[in-house]
């Protein structure tokens, strides 16, 4: 045996002895100074997920729960606050009523919209190839005007919320059932996806944030059964609209981390969360809520900025239109008022029960419904309805039917106004990008036309300085004023054509460019796009034909505003008929998904937030409380999964 072989055998024996020593020490319980024990990743994630709360705040409904919960807690997103002084006038945020309904043109616009709806219903044949026979409102009216309600057994009568102990505030269902004669103001802190800041009582930003904190803290304590002092052990995920108000989001994050005391937060967009919740890697997400409809194309977990679109109408507008159509047909519950909280709740229920988008359901049909109000007997009504059930839900495709005049109906993604806490914001990046472009362009020009002696080179550097305001203005598209740029600066996609961002615009003065862009934007934003046209516009704003093809193949509808029977087939028919002919050959099949995995479409975004909490890739997205205290809103730009 050679010397090398002997040494090898000795080494193996020593290793065996060391292994035996380790086993003996482990049996004796001896602790060795080794690296920290490795915790299996799946176990660590599972433990963390139980300490993560997902918030999905909506205009009318709050969804909140642990990331490990199968279903979230769902409640009306409303608070009733007791008056601090006796004799204080009562105030209540509107439920179905909104600005722009009482203009002189409103009724005319509503009638014109209804004519377009009737024409569309008549032009589309039923599945048997026969055209629908239109039913006039007069046919139903003659029957409904004769109806008298039947009194039911009132043993389980609905009661007003008991306020004898004078609670300072009430939340959710308790707030909805506060007696109007009690000394409480009713506030809905979110309207059309944004904080409900207004000039009335409780409408300041501070008051709205206080309402949100009170509602969310109440649910965490009472329904999730988590003491508020323990929130320092919890993290949270906040889902925000695709087109968000930056200062408002900053204040809400501040509230969650500093006021409520969560240890860390992730802020993510509703559309991307919807793709996580549905299991779709790429989709055109159509979120039809109670008060707003948002659209966005998401590809591999990234929201395409140019495709974002928000329409200022939703399910509540359909409810109000349905009430108007019911009145035309002689609605037998004649005391119904849009200003009454409980009547609004009844109308929402009637819309959810009766309305549909199935062209094959035609003719007059008899229905019945009950009214159950506190301090009144339960009543049973008969009602005969015809096309009203289809006409109301088609308002989403013909929004002039809503009769809203003089309001901004379409919102596009706009540039940040800048933030004093975030010096390296979007304006800084645009300005530095412009300077780099100008510098490289100057260098290229000098190389291309320089001549011996270098005289022209010196002139170029003197005249074409990289910091000239005119050059910076053209490069930024927002003037040289940084945060003082145009308020509605919008990133348009290819659908807006070269008229907004084409190469030719660089030759015109910045002021002319901005005024032209402002005029086009104001014209676009005043129009209420139908849902099908908005989907086509959003997809058309994608950069490549391949992306557009993906989006047509996966149109994901979430939210509770389009849960009508027949909605999937109806929307599919309209998209196929209106999509560009060039894409009909490229797209194998247009698919509209309304119930992915048979899930409730109202819960998909929340479910996506819960899935997000369990992903390995989210570890680098957490913003911790200490980081927020030190760096503030800059952390959102650094950690958010989307361009802040």
XYZ file of C-alpha atoms in Angstrom, residues 222-546:
325
model
C -64.766 42.159 16.384
C -64.785 39.754 13.441
C -61.180 38.677 12.940
C -60.802 38.690 16.755
C -57.341 40.260 16.677
C -56.528 42.786 19.445
C -55.259 46.023 17.951
C -52.176 45.905 20.201
C -51.160 42.672 18.421
C -51.091 44.256 14.962
C -47.348 44.819 15.415
C -46.993 41.082 14.751
C -49.114 41.258 11.568
C -48.457 42.378 8.020
C -51.050 43.566 5.513
C -51.667 43.672 1.777
C -53.606 46.656 0.404
C -55.257 46.363 -3.023
C -55.602 49.703 -4.819
C -57.276 50.702 -8.111
C -55.197 50.590 -11.299
C -55.595 54.357 -11.702
C -54.889 55.529 -8.178
C -54.525 58.863 -6.415
C -50.922 58.924 -5.176
C -51.388 61.337 -2.223
C -54.395 59.341 -1.021
C -52.560 55.996 -1.224
C -49.654 57.535 0.684
C -52.004 58.649 3.471
C -53.703 55.241 3.693
C -50.326 53.454 3.924
C -49.305 55.957 6.597
C -52.490 55.137 8.497
C -51.968 51.353 8.301
C -48.296 51.384 9.314
C -48.099 54.252 11.808
C -51.638 54.670 13.215
C -52.868 51.070 13.221
C -49.372 49.667 13.767
C -48.914 46.928 11.142
C -45.289 45.798 10.912
C -45.137 45.773 7.086
C -47.279 46.334 3.997
C -47.489 45.443 0.306
C -49.449 47.735 -2.017
C -50.658 46.090 -5.213
C -53.094 46.785 -8.035
C -56.534 45.172 -8.217
C -56.111 44.042 -11.835
C -52.859 42.143 -11.203
C -54.368 40.595 -8.066
C -57.345 39.463 -10.170
C -55.014 37.524 -12.488
C -53.376 35.862 -9.455
C -56.778 34.967 -8.048
C -58.096 33.540 -11.326
C -54.943 31.652 -12.288
C -54.571 33.543 -15.595
C -51.001 34.597 -16.415
C -52.193 37.253 -18.884
C -55.632 38.828 -19.310
C -57.558 41.968 -20.127
C -59.081 42.526 -16.669
C -62.523 44.160 -16.661
C -63.513 45.062 -13.097
C -67.175 46.150 -12.979
C -67.797 47.496 -9.498
C -70.725 49.253 -7.870
C -69.644 52.762 -8.838
C -66.764 52.415 -11.274
C -65.573 50.129 -14.040
C -61.821 49.756 -14.523
C -59.993 48.053 -17.356
C -56.354 47.074 -17.658
C -54.285 44.610 -19.677
C -52.026 42.465 -17.474
C -49.225 40.376 -18.947
C -47.216 37.998 -16.752
C -48.052 39.904 -13.584
C -47.314 43.343 -15.056
C -50.018 45.951 -15.660
C -49.668 47.759 -19.001
C -49.794 51.420 -18.069
C -51.156 52.646 -21.413
C -54.097 50.234 -21.285
C -55.513 51.496 -17.978
C -58.957 53.015 -18.197
C -61.521 53.905 -15.533
C -65.184 54.547 -16.342
C -67.242 56.501 -13.800
C -70.230 54.143 -13.821
C -71.055 50.708 -12.452
C -73.725 48.523 -10.901
C -75.391 51.318 -8.918
C -76.057 53.227 -12.162
C -77.772 50.141 -13.568
C -79.874 49.960 -10.365
C -80.945 53.594 -10.679
C -81.801 53.126 -14.384
C -83.803 50.010 -13.514
C -85.800 52.066 -10.996
C -86.539 54.672 -13.688
C -87.742 51.906 -16.031
C -89.827 50.379 -13.217
C -91.535 53.731 -12.679
C -92.349 53.931 -16.394
C -93.944 50.493 -16.061
C -96.089 51.534 -13.063
C -93.948 50.154 -10.197
C -96.507 49.128 -7.534
C -94.293 50.112 -4.550
C -95.068 53.794 -5.060
C -93.355 55.125 -1.924
C -89.909 54.048 -3.136
C -87.344 56.886 -2.911
C -83.727 57.001 -4.082
C -82.923 59.146 -1.043
C -83.911 56.323 1.338
C -81.149 53.956 2.446
C -83.422 50.919 2.778
C -85.177 51.588 -0.527
C -81.776 51.682 -2.236
C -80.979 48.317 -0.681
C -84.299 46.921 -1.959
C -83.655 48.224 -5.489
C -80.189 46.647 -5.514
C -81.807 43.343 -4.587
C -84.468 43.681 -7.315
C -81.801 44.404 -9.924
C -79.734 41.387 -8.857
C -82.858 39.186 -8.933
C -84.621 40.266 -12.127
C -82.112 41.849 -14.553
C -80.385 39.750 -17.200
C -78.603 39.908 -20.578
C -80.299 36.920 -22.195
C -81.866 37.960 -25.504
C -84.009 34.783 -25.600
C -86.070 35.837 -22.556
C -88.848 37.969 -24.005
C -92.466 38.918 -23.379
C -94.295 40.009 -20.249
C -93.569 38.006 -17.109
C -95.132 38.210 -13.646
C -92.829 38.472 -10.627
C -93.201 39.083 -6.922
C -91.089 40.728 -4.251
C -91.348 41.578 -0.566
C -90.656 44.746 1.385
C -89.500 44.364 4.982
C -88.857 47.624 6.771
C -88.692 48.472 10.491
C -91.909 49.808 12.060
C -93.942 48.611 9.063
C -95.663 45.333 8.177
C -93.997 43.042 5.639
C -95.730 43.395 2.252
C -95.879 41.136 -0.800
C -96.119 42.852 -4.207
C -96.897 41.441 -7.649
C -95.229 43.149 -10.615
C -95.402 42.512 -14.366
C -92.255 43.327 -16.350
C -91.206 43.095 -19.997
C -88.006 44.428 -21.585
C -87.084 46.569 -18.554
C -84.993 43.726 -17.114
C -82.812 43.615 -20.256
C -82.788 47.354 -20.981
C -81.397 48.285 -17.562
C -78.422 45.910 -17.723
C -77.660 47.003 -21.303
C -76.993 50.472 -19.898
C -73.410 49.304 -19.294
C -73.011 49.157 -23.087
C -75.035 52.342 -23.748
C -74.125 54.582 -20.764
C -76.091 57.560 -22.113
C -79.067 55.664 -20.653
C -77.784 56.668 -17.202
C -78.595 60.337 -17.947
C -75.362 61.702 -16.419
C -74.514 65.157 -17.818
C -71.476 67.377 -17.317
C -69.347 64.852 -15.422
C -65.935 63.381 -16.164
C -66.874 59.853 -17.260
C -63.523 58.418 -18.444
C -60.186 58.572 -16.631
C -56.825 57.647 -18.102
C -53.484 57.073 -16.416
C -51.902 60.451 -15.674
C -48.461 61.471 -14.569
C -47.597 62.152 -10.958
C -47.840 65.729 -9.723
C -44.629 65.193 -7.812
C -44.061 64.838 -4.086
C -41.746 66.907 -1.915
C -40.818 63.747 0.008
C -39.733 61.963 -3.176
C -37.116 64.031 -5.034
C -36.308 61.206 -7.471
C -39.865 60.878 -8.731
C -41.159 60.466 -12.269
C -40.459 64.086 -13.191
C -36.821 63.742 -12.117
C -36.449 60.569 -14.177
C -38.038 62.219 -17.213
C -35.799 65.265 -16.886
C -32.593 63.265 -16.502
C -33.623 60.995 -19.376
C -34.144 64.074 -21.536
C -30.725 65.454 -20.617
C -29.060 62.157 -21.466
C -30.866 62.051 -24.806
C -29.826 65.617 -25.597
C -26.236 64.924 -24.577
C -25.946 61.804 -26.741
C -27.627 63.599 -29.649
C -25.186 66.511 -29.393
C -22.256 64.131 -29.290
C -23.531 62.300 -32.364
C -24.032 65.582 -34.231
C -20.524 66.723 -33.374
C -19.024 63.503 -34.671
C -21.088 63.613 -37.844
C -20.425 67.185 -38.972
C -17.219 68.215 -37.174
C -14.395 69.532 -39.378
C -10.688 70.176 -38.807
C -10.069 73.151 -36.596
C -13.024 72.395 -34.285
C -14.686 75.808 -34.754
C -18.150 74.355 -35.331
C -17.669 71.994 -32.423
C -17.340 74.930 -30.065
C -20.406 76.634 -31.520
C -22.453 73.466 -31.078
C -21.553 73.141 -27.430
C -22.345 76.790 -26.817
C -25.703 76.822 -28.602
C -27.053 73.355 -27.920
C -26.600 73.108 -24.175
C -28.187 70.047 -22.656
C -30.123 72.033 -20.099
C -32.071 74.318 -22.441
C -35.681 74.722 -21.319
C -37.026 74.309 -24.841
C -35.253 70.976 -25.313
C -36.263 69.775 -21.859
C -39.867 70.694 -22.473
C -40.020 68.761 -25.704
C -38.289 65.773 -24.184
C -40.481 65.583 -21.096
C -43.747 66.421 -22.730
C -44.632 68.363 -19.585
C -42.692 71.588 -19.843
C -39.539 72.355 -17.913
C -41.352 72.955 -14.658
C -41.066 69.458 -13.175
C -43.884 68.962 -10.706
C -45.717 71.937 -12.116
C -46.455 70.125 -15.375
C -49.886 69.533 -16.796
C -52.260 67.953 -14.299
C -53.854 65.485 -16.636
C -50.687 64.408 -18.427
C -51.712 61.106 -19.931
C -49.809 58.196 -21.361
C -51.765 57.234 -24.445
C -51.229 54.010 -26.297
C -50.987 53.376 -29.997
C -54.753 53.731 -30.337
C -54.409 57.480 -29.854
C -52.122 57.465 -32.856
C -49.353 59.814 -33.777
C -51.668 62.753 -33.065
C -50.533 62.703 -29.424
C -47.072 61.218 -29.321
C -45.929 60.988 -32.876
C -42.495 62.040 -34.075
C -43.847 65.111 -35.824
C -44.868 66.765 -32.582
C -41.251 67.439 -31.602
C -41.077 70.280 -34.110
C -43.969 72.285 -32.612
C -43.686 74.527 -29.550
C -44.311 72.798 -26.201
C -47.235 75.103 -25.405
C -49.031 74.165 -28.639
C -48.335 70.498 -28.014
C -49.749 70.677 -24.475
C -52.847 72.647 -25.444
C -53.582 70.197 -28.270
C -53.113 67.225 -25.962
C -55.328 68.864 -23.306
C -58.101 69.455 -25.845
C -58.012 65.845 -27.041
C -57.992 64.549 -23.471
C -60.911 66.698 -22.311
C -62.925 65.586 -25.333
C -62.094 61.947 -24.639
C -62.754 62.121 -20.880
C -66.191 63.731 -21.261
C -67.428 60.736 -23.272
C -68.907 57.715 -21.540
C -67.540 54.715 -23.414
C -69.685 51.593 -23.495
C -68.141 48.550 -21.836
C -67.412 46.750 -25.121
C -65.804 49.841 -26.700
C -63.714 50.409 -23.571
C -62.398 46.822 -23.743
C -61.434 47.270 -27.402
C -59.732 50.586 -26.600
C -57.771 49.086 -23.686
C -56.536 46.143 -25.783
C -55.701 48.413 -28.714
C -53.401 50.437 -26.435
C -51.094 47.425 -25.972
C -47.736 47.756 -27.686
C -47.520 44.616 -29.846
C -49.908 42.495 -31.891
C -48.797 39.434 -29.927
